[in-house]
Coordinates of C-alpha atoms in Angstrom, one line a residue:
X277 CA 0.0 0.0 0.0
X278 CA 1.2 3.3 -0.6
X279 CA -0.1 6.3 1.2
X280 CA 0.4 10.1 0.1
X281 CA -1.4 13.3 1.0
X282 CA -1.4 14.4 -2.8
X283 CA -3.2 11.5 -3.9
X284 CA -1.0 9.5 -5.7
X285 CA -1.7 6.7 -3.2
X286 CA -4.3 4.3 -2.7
X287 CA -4.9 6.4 0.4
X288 CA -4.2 9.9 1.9
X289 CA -4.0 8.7 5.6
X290 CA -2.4 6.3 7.7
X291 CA -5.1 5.2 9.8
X292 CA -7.3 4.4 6.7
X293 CA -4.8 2.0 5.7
X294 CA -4.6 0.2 8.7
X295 CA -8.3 0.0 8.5
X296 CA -8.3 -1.9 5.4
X297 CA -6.1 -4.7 6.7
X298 CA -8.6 -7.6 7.8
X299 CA -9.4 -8.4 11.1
X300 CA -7.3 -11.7 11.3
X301 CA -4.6 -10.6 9.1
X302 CA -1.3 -13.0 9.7
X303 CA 1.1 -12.0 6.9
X304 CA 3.4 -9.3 6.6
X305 CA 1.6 -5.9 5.1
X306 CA 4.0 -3.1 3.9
X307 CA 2.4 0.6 4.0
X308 CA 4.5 2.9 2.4
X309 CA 4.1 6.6 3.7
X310 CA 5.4 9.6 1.1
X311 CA 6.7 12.8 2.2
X312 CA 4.2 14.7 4.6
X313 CA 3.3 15.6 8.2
X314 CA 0.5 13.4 8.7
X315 CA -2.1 15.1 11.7
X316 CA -3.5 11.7 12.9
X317 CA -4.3 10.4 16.1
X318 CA -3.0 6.9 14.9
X319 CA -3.7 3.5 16.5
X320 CA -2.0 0.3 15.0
X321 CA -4.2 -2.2 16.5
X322 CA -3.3 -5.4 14.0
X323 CA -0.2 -7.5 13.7
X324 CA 2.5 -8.0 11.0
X325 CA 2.1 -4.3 10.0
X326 CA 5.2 -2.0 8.7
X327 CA 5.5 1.8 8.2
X328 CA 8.3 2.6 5.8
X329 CA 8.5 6.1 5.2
X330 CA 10.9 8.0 3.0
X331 CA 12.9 9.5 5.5
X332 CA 12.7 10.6 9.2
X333 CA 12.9 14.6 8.5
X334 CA 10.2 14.0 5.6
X335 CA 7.7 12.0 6.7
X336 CA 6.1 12.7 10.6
X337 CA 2.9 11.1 12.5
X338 CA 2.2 14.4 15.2
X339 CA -0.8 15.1 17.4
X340 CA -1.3 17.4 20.3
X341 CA -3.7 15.9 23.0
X342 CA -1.9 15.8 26.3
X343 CA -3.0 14.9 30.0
X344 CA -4.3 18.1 31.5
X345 CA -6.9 18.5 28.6
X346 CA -10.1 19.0 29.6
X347 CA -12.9 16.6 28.1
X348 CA -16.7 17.0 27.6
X349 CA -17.6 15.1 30.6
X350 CA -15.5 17.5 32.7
X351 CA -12.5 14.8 33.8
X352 CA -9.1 14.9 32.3
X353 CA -7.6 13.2 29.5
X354 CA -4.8 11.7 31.5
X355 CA -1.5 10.4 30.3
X356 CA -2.3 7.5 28.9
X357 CA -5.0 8.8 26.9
X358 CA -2.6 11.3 25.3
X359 CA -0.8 9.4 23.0
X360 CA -0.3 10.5 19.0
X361 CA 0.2 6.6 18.1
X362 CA -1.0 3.5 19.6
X363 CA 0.6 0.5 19.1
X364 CA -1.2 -2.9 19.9
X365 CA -0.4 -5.2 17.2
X366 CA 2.4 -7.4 17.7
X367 CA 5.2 -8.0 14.7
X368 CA 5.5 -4.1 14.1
X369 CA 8.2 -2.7 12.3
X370 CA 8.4 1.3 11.5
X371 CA 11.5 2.7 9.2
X372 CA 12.3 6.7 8.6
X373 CA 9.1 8.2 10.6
X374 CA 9.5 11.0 12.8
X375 CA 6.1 10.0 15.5
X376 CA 5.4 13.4 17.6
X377 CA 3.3 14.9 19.9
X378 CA 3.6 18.6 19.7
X379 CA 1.2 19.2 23.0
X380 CA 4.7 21.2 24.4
X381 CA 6.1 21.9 27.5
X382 CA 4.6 19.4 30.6
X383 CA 4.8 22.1 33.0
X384 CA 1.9 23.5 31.4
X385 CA 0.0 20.7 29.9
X386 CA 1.3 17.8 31.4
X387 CA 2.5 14.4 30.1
X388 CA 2.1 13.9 26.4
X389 CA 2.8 10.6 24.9
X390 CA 4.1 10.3 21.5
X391 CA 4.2 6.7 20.8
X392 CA 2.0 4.3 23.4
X393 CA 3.8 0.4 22.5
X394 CA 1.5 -2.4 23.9
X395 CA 2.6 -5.3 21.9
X396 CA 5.4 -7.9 21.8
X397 CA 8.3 -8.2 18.8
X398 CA 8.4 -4.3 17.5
X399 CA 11.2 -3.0 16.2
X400 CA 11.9 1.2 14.6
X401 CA 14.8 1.9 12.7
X402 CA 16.2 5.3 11.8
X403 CA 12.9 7.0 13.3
X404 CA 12.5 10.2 16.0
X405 CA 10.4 10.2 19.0
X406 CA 10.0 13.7 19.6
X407 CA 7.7 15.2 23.1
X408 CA 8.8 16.6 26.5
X409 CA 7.3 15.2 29.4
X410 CA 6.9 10.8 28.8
X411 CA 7.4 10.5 25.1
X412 CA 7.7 7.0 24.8
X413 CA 5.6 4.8 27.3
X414 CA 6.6 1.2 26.9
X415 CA 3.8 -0.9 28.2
X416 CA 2.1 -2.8 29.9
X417 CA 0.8 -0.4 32.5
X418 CA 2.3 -1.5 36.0
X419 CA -0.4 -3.6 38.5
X420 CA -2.4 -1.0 40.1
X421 CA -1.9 3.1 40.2
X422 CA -0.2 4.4 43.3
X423 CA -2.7 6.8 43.7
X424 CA -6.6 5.9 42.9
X425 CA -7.9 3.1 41.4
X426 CA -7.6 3.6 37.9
X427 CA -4.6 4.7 35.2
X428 CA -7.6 5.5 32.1
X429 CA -6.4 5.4 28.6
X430 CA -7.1 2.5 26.3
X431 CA -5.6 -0.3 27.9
X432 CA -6.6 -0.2 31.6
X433 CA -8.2 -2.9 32.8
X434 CA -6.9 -5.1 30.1
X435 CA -4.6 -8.5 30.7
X436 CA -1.1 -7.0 31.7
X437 CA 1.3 -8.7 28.7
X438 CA 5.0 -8.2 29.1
X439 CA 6.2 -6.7 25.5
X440 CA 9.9 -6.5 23.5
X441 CA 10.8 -3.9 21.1
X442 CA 14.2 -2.8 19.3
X443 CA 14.7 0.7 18.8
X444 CA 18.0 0.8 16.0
X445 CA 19.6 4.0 15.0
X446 CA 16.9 6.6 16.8
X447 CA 16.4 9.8 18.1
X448 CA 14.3 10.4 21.3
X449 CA 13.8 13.4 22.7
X450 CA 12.2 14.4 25.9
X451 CA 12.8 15.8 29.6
X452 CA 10.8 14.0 32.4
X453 CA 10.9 10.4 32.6
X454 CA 10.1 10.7 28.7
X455 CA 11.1 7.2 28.0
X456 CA 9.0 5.1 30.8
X457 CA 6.9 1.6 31.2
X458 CA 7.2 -1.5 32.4
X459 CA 8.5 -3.4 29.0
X460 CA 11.9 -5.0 27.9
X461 CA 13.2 -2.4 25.3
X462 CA 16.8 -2.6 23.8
X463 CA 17.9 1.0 21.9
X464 CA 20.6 0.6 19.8
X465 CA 22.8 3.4 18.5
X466 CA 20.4 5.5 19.5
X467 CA 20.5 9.2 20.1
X468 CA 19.2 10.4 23.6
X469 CA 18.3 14.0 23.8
X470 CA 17.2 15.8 26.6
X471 CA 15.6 19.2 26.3
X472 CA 16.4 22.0 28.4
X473 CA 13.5 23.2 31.0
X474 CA 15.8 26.4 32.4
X475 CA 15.2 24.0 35.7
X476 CA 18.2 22.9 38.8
X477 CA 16.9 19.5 37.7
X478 CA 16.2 19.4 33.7
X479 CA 14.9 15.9 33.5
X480 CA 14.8 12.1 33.9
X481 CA 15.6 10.2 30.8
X482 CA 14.0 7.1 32.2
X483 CA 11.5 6.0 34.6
X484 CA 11.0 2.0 34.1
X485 CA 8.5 -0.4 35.9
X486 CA 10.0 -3.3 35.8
X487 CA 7.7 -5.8 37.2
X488 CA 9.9 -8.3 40.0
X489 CA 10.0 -11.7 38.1
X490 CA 11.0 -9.6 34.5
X491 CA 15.2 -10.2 33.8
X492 CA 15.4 -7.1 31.8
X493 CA 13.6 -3.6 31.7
X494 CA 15.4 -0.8 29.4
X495 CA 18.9 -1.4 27.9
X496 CA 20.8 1.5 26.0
X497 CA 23.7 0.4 23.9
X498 CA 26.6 2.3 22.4
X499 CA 24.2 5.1 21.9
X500 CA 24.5 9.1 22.6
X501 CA 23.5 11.0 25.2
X502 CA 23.3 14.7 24.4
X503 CA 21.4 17.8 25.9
X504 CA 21.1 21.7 25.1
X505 CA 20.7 21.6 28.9
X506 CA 22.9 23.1 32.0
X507 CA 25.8 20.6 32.7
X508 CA 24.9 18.0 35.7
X509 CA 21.0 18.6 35.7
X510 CA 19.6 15.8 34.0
X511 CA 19.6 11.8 35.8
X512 CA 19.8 8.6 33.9
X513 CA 16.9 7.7 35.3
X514 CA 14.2 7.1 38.7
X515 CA 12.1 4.0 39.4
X516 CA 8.8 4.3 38.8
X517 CA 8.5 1.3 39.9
X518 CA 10.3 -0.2 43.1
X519 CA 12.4 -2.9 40.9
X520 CA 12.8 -0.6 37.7
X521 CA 15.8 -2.0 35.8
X522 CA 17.7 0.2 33.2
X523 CA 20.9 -0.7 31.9
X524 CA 23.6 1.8 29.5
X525 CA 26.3 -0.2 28.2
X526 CA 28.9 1.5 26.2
X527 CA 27.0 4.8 26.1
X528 CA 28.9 8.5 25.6
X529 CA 27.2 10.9 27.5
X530 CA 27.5 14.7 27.4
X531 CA 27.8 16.4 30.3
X532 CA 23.9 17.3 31.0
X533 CA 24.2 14.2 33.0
X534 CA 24.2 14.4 36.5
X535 CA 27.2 13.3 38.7
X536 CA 25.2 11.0 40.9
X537 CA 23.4 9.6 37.9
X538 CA 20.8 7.8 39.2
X539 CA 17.4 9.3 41.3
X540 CA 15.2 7.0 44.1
X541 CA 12.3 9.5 43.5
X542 CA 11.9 9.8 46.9
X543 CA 11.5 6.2 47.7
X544 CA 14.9 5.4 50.1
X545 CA 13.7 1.7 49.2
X546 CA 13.7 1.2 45.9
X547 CA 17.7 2.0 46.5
X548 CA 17.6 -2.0 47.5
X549 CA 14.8 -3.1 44.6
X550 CA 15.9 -1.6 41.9
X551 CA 18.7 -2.2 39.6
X552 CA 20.9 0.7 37.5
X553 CA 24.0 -0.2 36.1
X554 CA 26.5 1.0 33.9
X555 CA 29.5 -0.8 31.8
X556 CA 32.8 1.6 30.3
X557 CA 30.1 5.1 30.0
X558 CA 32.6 7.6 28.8
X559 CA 32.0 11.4 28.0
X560 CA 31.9 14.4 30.4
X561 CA 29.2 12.7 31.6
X562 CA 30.0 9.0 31.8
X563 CA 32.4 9.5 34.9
X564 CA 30.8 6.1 36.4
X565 CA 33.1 6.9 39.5
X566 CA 30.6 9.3 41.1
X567 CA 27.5 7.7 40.9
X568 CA 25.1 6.8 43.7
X569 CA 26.3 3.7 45.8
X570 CA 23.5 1.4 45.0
X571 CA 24.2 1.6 41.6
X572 CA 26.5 -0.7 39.9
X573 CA 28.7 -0.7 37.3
X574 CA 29.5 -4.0 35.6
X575 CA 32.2 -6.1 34.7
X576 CA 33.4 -7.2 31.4
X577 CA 31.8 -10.3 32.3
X578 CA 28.3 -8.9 33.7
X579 CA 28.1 -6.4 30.5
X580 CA 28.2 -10.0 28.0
X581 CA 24.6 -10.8 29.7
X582 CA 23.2 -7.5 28.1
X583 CA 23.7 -8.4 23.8
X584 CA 20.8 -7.8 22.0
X585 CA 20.2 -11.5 21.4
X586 CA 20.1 -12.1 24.9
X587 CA 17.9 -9.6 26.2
X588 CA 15.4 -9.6 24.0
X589 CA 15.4 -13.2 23.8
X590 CA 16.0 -13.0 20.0
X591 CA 14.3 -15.8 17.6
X592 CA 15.4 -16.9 13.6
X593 CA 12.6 -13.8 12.2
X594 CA 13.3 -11.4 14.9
X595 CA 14.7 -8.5 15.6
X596 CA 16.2 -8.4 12.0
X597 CA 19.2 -6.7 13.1
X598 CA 19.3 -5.3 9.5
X599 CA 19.8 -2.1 8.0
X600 CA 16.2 -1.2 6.4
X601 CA 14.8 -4.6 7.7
X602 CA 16.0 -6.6 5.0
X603 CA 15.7 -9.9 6.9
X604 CA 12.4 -9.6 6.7
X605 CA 12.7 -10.6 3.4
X606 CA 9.1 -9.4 2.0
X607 CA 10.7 -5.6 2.0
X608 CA 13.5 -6.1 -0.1
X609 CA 13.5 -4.7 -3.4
X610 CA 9.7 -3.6 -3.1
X611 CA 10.1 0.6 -2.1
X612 CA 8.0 2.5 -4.4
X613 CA 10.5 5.8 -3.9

């Protein structure tokens, strides 16, 4: 399928697309996206799909709803109603897409999630994740809120199912916990940004939930931490949960990055639950030296445990570790561009 504003598609949105994909659909369905920003509210609720776009700076999926928005019935939209893109359809892959959501600052309206991933074996090469506060929620939702009864959004109250997803050669950008869930996610020569907020603490890059019994929460390999923000504001990461686990393995990080590296968010023990590690960090930032005491930094040996493979528990079809996806073997040779 190819989709293009102008018309010179079979369709001039995304989400019509998806529609048209049965029900049941089990085989791999290729949705080519021309040059455009596409104003959708886009939810990806079938399996086997891929986005292949044209290029990351040319082709963007953005919205603007955002927690603090007020609905007709009076409530709030809450975070996880906020999203630009849903993604509940397991076997996803998206190539050169910029997904957004352009809501702005979360001082004044809150979170605003970008992409909302509730699905196992996804992968996104060469694409942006651009927002501010939570950009990239990583699901499933943790057990129960810590305040009230309820989180809202789509998926609440739904069975809880632990998800993988391979983020290759991508830029995400946020400030406050802006890459957060509860899901095993591996980014790979990935570029971590973290926007400025004029603030003595700038931001949290993550803020996992990894549930107790899960190996593996958010792994960052030989990727890039950079910042247009005030040297030593900004931490690695805070548990949102009491045994978040986040890992950075190999990772050059600017100096934005706080000394102490690592936040408890208040909680003295989650200090004991949860688990942040780092393995050879360099940069003005990746002095490992200074970080909190209950965080570890690994051995040559500990840091083997953390290849993609492993983590993600890596099968003969997935990821496909490929540039463009190639391994997926129905993509090859078929771009319309």
């Amino acid at each position: 399928m190819i989709v293009a504003q102008d018309g010179s598609g079979q369709f001039t949105t995304i989400q019509e697309a998806i529609n048209s994909i049965p029900e049941n659909n089990h085989e791999r369905v290729i949705i080519y996206i021309k040059d455009g920003v596409y104003h959708e509210k886009l939810e990806i609720n079938k399996p086997f799909i891929s986005l292949i776009g044209t290029d990351k700076d040319k082709v963007k999926i953005t919205f603007g709803d955002y927690a603090k928005k007020q609905l007709p019935n009076g409530e709030k939209m809450g975070t996880f109603s906020s999203y630009s893109t849903l993604i509940t359809g397991d076997h996803f892959i998206a190539q050169n897409i910029t997904f957004e959501n352009h809501a702005g600052c979360g001082t004044e309206v809150g979170q605003a999630v970008a992409v909302y991933v509730d699905a196992d074996k996804l992968e996104f090469h060469h694409c942006s994740f651009l927002g501010s506060q939570d950009t990239l929620f990583t699901a499933p939702l943790p057990p129960k809120p810590i305040e009230g009864n309820r989180f809202g959004g789509p998926r609440d109250g739904l069975e809880r199912r632990a998800g993988r997803s391979y983020f290759s050669n991508c830029y995400m950008e946020g400030d406050v916990d802006f890459i957060f869930g509860s899901a095993t996610a591996v980014f790979h020569k990935c570029e971590i940004f973290s926007k400025d907020r004029s603030s003595e603490v700038n931001g949290y890059i993550t803020a996992a939930s990894t549930p107790i019994e899960q190996r593996f929460g958010y792994v960052f390999i030989d990727c890039r931490l950079t910042s247009n923000a005030a040297p030593n504001t900004v931490y690695l990461g805070r548990p949102w949960r009491d045994y978040a686990k986040t890992v950075f393995i190999n990772c050059w990080m600017d100096e934005h990055i706080k000394e102490e590296g690592w936040d408890n968010w208040n909680k003295p023990h989650a200090e004991k639950s949860a688990f942040y590690a780092e393995y050879n960090s360099s940069g003005p930032g990746g002095c490992m030296e200074k970080r909190v005491k209950w965080a570890k930094v690994l051995t040559k040996e500990e840091a083997k445990e953390y290849s993609i493979e492993h983590v993600l528990r890596a099968e003969d079809d997935w990821p496909s570790f490929l540039e463009g996806c190639e391994s997926s073997k129905h993509i090859t040779g078929l771009s319309p561009f």
